[in-house]
CSV table of C-alpha atoms and ligand atoms in Angstrom, one decimal:
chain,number,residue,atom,x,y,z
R,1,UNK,CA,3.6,72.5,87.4
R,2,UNK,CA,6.0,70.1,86.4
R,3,UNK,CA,9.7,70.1,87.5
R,4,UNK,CA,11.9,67.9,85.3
R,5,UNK,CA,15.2,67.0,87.4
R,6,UNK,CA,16.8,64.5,85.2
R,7,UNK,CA,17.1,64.7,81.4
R,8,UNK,CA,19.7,64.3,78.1
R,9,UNK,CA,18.0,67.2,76.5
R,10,UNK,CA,20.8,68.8,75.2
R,11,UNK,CA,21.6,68.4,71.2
R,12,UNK,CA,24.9,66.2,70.7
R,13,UNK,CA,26.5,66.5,74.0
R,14,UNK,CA,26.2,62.6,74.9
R,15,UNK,CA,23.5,59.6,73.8
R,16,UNK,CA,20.8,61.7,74.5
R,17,UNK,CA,19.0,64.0,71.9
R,18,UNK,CA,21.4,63.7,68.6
R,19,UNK,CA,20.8,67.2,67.4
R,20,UNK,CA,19.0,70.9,67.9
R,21,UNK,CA,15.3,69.2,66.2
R,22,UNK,CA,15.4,66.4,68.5
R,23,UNK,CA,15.5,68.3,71.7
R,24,UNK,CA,13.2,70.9,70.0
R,25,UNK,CA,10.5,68.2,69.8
R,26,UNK,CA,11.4,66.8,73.1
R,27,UNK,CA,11.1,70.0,74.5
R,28,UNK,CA,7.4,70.8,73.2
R,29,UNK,CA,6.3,67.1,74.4
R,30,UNK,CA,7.2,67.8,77.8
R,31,UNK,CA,5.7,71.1,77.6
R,32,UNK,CA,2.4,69.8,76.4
R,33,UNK,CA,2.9,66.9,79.3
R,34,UNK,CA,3.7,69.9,82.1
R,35,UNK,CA,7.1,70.2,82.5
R,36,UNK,CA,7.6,74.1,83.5
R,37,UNK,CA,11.0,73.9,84.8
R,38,UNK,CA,13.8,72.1,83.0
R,39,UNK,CA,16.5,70.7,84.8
R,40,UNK,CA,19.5,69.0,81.6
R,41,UNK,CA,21.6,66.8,83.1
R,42,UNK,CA,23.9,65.5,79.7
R,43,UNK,CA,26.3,62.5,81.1
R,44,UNK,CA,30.0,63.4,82.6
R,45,UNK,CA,31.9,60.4,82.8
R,46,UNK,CA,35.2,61.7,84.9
R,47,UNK,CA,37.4,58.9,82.7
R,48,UNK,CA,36.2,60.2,79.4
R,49,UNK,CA,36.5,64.3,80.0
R,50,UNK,CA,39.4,66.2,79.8
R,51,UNK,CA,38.6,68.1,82.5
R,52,UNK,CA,35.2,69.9,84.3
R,53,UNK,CA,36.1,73.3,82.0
R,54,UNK,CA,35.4,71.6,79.2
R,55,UNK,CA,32.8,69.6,79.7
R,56,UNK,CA,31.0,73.0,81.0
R,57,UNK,CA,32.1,74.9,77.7
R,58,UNK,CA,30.7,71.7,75.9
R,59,UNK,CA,27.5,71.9,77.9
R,60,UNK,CA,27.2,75.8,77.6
R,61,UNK,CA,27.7,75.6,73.2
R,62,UNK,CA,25.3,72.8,73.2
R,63,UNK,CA,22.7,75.1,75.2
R,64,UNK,CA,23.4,77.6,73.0
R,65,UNK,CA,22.1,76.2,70.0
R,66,UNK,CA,18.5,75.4,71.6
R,67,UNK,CA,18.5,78.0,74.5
R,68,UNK,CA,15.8,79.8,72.1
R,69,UNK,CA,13.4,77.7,71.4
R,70,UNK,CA,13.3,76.0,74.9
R,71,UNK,CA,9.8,77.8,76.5
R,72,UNK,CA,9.5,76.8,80.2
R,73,UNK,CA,9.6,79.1,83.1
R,74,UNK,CA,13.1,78.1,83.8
R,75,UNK,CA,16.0,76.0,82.7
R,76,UNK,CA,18.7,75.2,84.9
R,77,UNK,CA,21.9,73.1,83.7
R,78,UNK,CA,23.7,70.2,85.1
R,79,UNK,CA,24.6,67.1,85.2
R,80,UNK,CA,24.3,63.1,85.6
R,81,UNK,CA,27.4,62.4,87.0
R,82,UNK,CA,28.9,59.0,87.0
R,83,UNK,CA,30.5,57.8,90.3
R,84,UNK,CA,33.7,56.2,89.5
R,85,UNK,CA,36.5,56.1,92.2
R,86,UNK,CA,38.4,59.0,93.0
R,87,UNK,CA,35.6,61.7,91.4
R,88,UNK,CA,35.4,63.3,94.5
R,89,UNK,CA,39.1,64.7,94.3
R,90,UNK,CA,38.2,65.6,90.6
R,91,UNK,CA,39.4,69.5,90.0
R,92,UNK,CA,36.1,71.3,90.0
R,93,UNK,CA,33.8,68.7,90.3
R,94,UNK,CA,31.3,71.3,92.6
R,95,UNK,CA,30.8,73.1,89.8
R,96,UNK,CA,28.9,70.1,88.3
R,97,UNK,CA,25.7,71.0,90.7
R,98,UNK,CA,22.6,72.2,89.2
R,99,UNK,CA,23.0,75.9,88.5
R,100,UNK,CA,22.0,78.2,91.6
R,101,UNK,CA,21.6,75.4,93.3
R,102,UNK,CA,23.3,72.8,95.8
R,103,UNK,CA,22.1,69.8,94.8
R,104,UNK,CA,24.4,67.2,92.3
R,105,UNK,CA,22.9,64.8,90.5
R,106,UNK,CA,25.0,61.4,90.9
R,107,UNK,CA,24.3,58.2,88.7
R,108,UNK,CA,25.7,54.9,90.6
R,109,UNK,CA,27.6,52.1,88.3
R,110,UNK,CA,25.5,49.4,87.5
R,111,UNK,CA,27.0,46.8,89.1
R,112,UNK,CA,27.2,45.7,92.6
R,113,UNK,CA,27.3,47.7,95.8
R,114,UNK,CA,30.8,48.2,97.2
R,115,UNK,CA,32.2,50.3,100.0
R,116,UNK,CA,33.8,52.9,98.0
R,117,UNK,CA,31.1,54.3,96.0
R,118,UNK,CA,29.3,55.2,99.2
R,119,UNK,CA,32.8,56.9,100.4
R,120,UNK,CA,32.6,59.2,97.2
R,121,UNK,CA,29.3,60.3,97.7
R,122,UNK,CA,29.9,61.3,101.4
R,123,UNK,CA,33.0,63.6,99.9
R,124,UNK,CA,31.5,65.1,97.8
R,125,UNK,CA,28.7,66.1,99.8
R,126,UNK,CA,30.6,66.5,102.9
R,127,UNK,CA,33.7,68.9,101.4
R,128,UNK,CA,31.2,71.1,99.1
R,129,UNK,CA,28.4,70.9,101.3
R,130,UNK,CA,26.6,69.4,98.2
R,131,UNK,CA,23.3,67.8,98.8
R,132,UNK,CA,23.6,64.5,96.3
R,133,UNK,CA,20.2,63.4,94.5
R,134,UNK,CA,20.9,59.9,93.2
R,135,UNK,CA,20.0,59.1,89.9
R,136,UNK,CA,16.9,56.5,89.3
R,137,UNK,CA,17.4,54.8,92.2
R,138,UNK,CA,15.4,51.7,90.9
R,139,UNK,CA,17.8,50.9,88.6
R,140,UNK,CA,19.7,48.9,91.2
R,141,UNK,CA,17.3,46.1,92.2
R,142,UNK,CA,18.3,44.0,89.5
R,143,UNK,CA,22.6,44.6,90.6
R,144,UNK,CA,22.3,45.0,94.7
R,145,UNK,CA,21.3,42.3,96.9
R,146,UNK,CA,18.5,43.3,99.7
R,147,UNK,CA,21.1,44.3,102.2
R,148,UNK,CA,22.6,46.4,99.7
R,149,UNK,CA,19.6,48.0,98.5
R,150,UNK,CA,18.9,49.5,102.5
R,151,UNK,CA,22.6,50.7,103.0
R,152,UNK,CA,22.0,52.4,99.5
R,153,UNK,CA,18.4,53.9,101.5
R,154,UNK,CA,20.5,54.8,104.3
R,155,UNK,CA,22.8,57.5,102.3
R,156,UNK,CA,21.7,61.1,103.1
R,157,UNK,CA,20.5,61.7,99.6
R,158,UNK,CA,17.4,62.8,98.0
R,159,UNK,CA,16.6,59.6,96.0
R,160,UNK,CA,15.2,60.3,92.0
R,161,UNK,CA,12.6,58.3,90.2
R,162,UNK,CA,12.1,58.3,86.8
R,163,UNK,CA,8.6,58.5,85.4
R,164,UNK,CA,9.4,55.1,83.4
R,165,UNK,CA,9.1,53.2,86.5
R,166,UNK,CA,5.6,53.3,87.1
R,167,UNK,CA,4.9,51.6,83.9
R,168,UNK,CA,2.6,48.7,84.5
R,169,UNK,CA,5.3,46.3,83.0
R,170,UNK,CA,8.2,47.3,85.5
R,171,UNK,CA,6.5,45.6,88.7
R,172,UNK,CA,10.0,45.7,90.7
R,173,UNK,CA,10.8,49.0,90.1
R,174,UNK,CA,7.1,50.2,90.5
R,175,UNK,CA,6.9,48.7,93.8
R,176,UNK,CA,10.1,49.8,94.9
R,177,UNK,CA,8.9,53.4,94.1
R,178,UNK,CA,5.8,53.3,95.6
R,179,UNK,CA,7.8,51.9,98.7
R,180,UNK,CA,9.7,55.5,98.9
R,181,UNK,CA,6.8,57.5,98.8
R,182,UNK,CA,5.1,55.5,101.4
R,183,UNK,CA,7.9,55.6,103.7
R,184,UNK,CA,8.3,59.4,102.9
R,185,UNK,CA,12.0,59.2,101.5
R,186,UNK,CA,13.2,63.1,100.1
R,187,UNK,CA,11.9,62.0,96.4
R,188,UNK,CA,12.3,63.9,92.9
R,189,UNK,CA,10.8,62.7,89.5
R,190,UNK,CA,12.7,62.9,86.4
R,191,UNK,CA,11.9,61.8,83.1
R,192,UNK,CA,16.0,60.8,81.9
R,193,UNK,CA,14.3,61.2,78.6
R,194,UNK,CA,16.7,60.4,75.7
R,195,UNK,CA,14.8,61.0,72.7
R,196,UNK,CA,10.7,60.7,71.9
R,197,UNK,CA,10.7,57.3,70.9
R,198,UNK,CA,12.2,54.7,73.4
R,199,UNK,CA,13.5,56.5,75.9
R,200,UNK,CA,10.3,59.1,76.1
R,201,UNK,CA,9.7,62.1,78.5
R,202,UNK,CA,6.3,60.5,79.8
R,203,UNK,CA,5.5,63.2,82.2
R,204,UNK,CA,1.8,61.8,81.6
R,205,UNK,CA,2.6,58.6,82.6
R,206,UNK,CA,3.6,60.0,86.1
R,207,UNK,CA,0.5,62.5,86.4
R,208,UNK,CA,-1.7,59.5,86.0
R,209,UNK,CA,0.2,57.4,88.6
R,210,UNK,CA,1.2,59.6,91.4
R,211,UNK,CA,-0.4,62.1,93.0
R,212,UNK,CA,-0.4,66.1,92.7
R,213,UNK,CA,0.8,66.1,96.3
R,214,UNK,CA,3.6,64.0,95.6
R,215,UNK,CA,4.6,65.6,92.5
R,216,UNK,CA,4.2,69.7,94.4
R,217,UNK,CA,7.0,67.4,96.8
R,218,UNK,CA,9.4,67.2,94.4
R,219,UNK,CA,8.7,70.7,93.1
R,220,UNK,CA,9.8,71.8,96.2
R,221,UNK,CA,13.0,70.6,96.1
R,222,UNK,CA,14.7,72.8,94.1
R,223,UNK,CA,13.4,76.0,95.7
R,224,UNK,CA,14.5,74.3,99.1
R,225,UNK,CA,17.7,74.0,97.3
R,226,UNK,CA,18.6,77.0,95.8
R,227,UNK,CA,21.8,79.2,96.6
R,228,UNK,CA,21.1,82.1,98.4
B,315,FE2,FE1,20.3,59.8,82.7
């Protein structure tokens, strides 16, 4: 058992699959990989949307058209939500958590660390009792110094790898992952596939390189998580 935490699966929604056959193929590769439980997490970018609504109405028509042909035990919408200053006053922005569930998936701008960014994510989590999972941590090595990279450690988040980084060419971000798991940080694995080309599921790629223990971890999550 796979459970996929981070992906654009949804048809047209936002620079993930373009339509319905895209995330129909995406769908069967990550079935074939493992994936059981499906976790779509299309982009909200608070300066772009009109409002939560209709980004959920959005989210729910694009379901709609695949909701069918998607097999997996369970599929459970959300969203990658972009941090920008002032989200955490955003009208509804709770109901961007994964469905039945209190955890948010947060992406942090790619560009260095500054004071405010942690502020939002201690609001959100703090006035919705959210539990915040931030997106591909690894991503940040390249924009954060050192320093910055351990006060990003220290937020009380669950901290999400994608699958990508443990390809043998990404020696930074592979090491920095391994790092986690060693020091036993709350981890989740997510594929932020886009498509099947460049931006592929490669739930193999993680079954070779981490093991089943690891992988039943982040499992667990969600069922931790759920709303009871
Ligand atoms: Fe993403």
């Amino acid at each position: 058992m796979s459970t996929e935490y981070h992906c654009h699966i949804l048809p047209g929604i936002d620079d993930g699959a373009e339509n319905a056959e895209t995330s129909r193929r995406m769908a069967e590769l990550m079935q074939q990989q493992g994936v059981t439980r499906l976790t779509a997490t299309p982009h909200f970018y608070a300066h772009r949307e009109r409002s939560v609504a209709r980004f959920l109405e959005k989210r729910a028509e694009a379901y709609e058209k695949i909701a069918d042909d998607l097999h997996f035990d369970e599929v459970l919408l959300g969203a990658e939500v972009a941090i920008e200053q002032g989200l955490s006053e955003l009208k509804d922005i709770e109901q961007l958590a994964i469905g039945g569930t209190d955890l948010i998936l947060l992406e942090l701008p790619y560009r260095e660390y500054q004071g405010w960014m942690f502020e939002e994510i201690y609001n959100i989590s703090a006035e919705f009792g959210l539990t915040v999972i931030l997106a591909h941590v690894h991503r940040y090595l390249m924009h954060y110094t050192a320093a910055q990279i351990e006060l990003m450690l220290k937020t009380k988040a669950i901290f999400q790898i994608n699958n990508e980084a443990f390809r043998m060419m990404s020696h930074g971000e592979r090491h920095f992952a391994k790092r986690l798991m060693k020091e036993q940080y709350p981890i989740v694995f997510g594929s932020d596939a886009h498509n099947n080309d460049d931006r592929a599921p490669n739930w193999d790629l993680l079954q070779k390189r981490v093991s089943a223990e690891q992988i039943a971890a982040s499992d667990a999550v969600l069922d931790e998580h759920r709303l009871r």
